[in-house]
Amino acid sequence: WCPAPSAHQGGVAVLARKALVSTGTMKLGAPRAEPGGRLVSIPVEWAGHEFTLTCVYLPAGDPTGQRAFIQQQIAGIMQQPGHHVLAGDYNYVPDPAVDSTAGPGGRQPDKLTHAVWVECCPDLVDCFRARHPARRQYTYVGTTGGSRIDRV
C-alpha cells in the first residue's frame, strides 16, 4: 500500500487473496513504496516462482513527468536481478490505432514516453496486447472516448 499525498495525485496498492498469504502458499517480502504515492513494489514467492510485483500510477497529462518517473523510479526496479511483473495506470497509449476509440486520428501517441519505456523496460511484454494484437478494448472511457491506459 502506497497512499497518495493528496487527492487526485496517486495511491497504489497490491492485493493478494488472504488464504494464499495466511497458508504460506504465497510469501510476500518487504514492500518498497515511492513517497509520492505512485509506486509500490513487493517481492513475491508463489507456486515455485520468485518475482517482484510492482504497481505504478504514472502522472496524467504530463508526458515530461511520465518520462522522468519511468527513468527515476521504474528503471531502478527493472535493473534489480530477477523476474518482474508491472501493472498499473500508465496514462498514455503507445498505439492509438488499437488503444484509442478514435483510432489513428484521435489520441496522439506519446512516442517519446513510449521510447523511454522501451529503453528502461526492454524485456517487458504487454500481456493483453501479446494475446490480442489487434483487439480494441479500453480501460478508461470518458466523455470524449476511450483509451487502454492500464496495462500488465
Coordinates of C-alpha atoms in Angstrom, one line a residue, residues 49-139:
H49 CA 8.3 -18.8 -8.7
E50 CA 10.0 -15.7 -7.4
F51 CA 9.4 -12.3 -8.8
T52 CA 8.9 -8.7 -8.0
L53 CA 5.4 -7.3 -8.4
T54 CA 5.2 -3.6 -9.0
C55 CA 2.1 -1.4 -9.2
V56 CA 2.5 2.0 -10.8
Y57 CA 0.5 5.1 -11.5
L58 CA 2.2 7.5 -14.0
P59 CA 1.3 11.2 -13.9
A60 CA -1.7 12.0 -16.0
G61 CA -1.4 14.6 -18.7
D62 CA 2.3 15.2 -18.0
P63 CA 4.5 13.5 -20.6
T64 CA 7.7 15.0 -19.2
G65 CA 6.7 13.9 -15.7
Q66 CA 5.9 10.4 -17.0
R67 CA 9.3 10.1 -18.7
A68 CA 11.1 11.3 -15.5
F69 CA 9.1 8.8 -13.4
I70 CA 10.0 5.9 -15.7
Q71 CA 13.7 6.9 -15.7
Q72 CA 13.9 7.7 -12.0
Q73 CA 11.6 5.1 -10.4
I74 CA 10.8 2.2 -12.7
A75 CA 14.2 1.8 -14.3
G76 CA 15.8 1.2 -10.9
I77 CA 13.4 -1.6 -10.2
M78 CA 13.9 -3.1 -13.6
Q79 CA 17.7 -3.1 -13.1
Q80 CA 17.3 -5.3 -10.0
P81 CA 18.0 -9.0 -10.6
G82 CA 15.2 -11.5 -11.0
H83 CA 11.8 -11.5 -12.7
H84 CA 9.4 -8.6 -12.8
V85 CA 5.7 -8.1 -13.2
L86 CA 4.5 -4.5 -13.6
A87 CA 0.8 -3.4 -13.6
G88 CA -0.9 -0.1 -13.3
D89 CA -2.2 3.1 -14.9
Y90 CA 0.3 4.3 -17.4
N91 CA -1.8 7.2 -18.6
Y92 CA -0.6 7.1 -22.2
V93 CA -1.3 4.9 -25.2
P94 CA 1.6 3.5 -27.3
D95 CA -0.5 2.9 -30.4
P96 CA -3.8 4.9 -30.8
A97 CA -4.7 2.8 -33.8
V98 CA -5.7 0.0 -31.4
D99 CA -5.5 1.6 -28.0
S100 CA -7.9 4.5 -28.5
T101 CA -11.6 4.7 -29.7
A102 CA -10.7 7.5 -32.1
G103 CA -8.0 5.3 -33.8
P104 CA -5.1 6.9 -35.6
G105 CA -6.8 10.3 -36.0
G106 CA -7.7 10.6 -32.3
R107 CA -5.5 10.5 -29.2
Q108 CA -1.9 11.0 -30.3
P109 CA 0.7 8.5 -29.2
D110 CA 3.4 9.8 -26.9
K111 CA 6.3 8.5 -28.9
L112 CA 8.9 10.0 -26.5
T113 CA 7.3 8.4 -23.4
H114 CA 7.0 5.1 -25.1
A115 CA 10.6 5.2 -26.3
V116 CA 11.8 5.9 -22.7
W117 CA 9.6 3.0 -21.6
V118 CA 11.1 0.6 -24.1
E119 CA 14.6 1.7 -23.2
C120 CA 14.1 1.3 -19.5
C121 CA 12.0 -1.9 -19.7
P122 CA 13.1 -3.7 -22.8
D123 CA 12.2 -7.2 -21.6
L124 CA 8.6 -6.4 -20.6
V125 CA 5.6 -7.6 -22.6
D126 CA 2.1 -6.1 -22.6
C127 CA 0.2 -9.3 -21.7
F128 CA -3.1 -8.1 -23.2
R129 CA -1.5 -6.9 -26.5
A130 CA 0.5 -10.2 -26.8
R131 CA -2.7 -12.2 -26.6
H132 CA -4.8 -9.8 -28.6
P133 CA -2.6 -8.0 -31.1
A134 CA -5.5 -6.1 -32.9
R135 CA -8.3 -6.1 -30.3
R136 CA -9.7 -2.6 -29.4
Q137 CA -10.7 -2.6 -25.8
Y138 CA -10.3 0.1 -23.3
T139 CA -9.6 0.6 -19.6

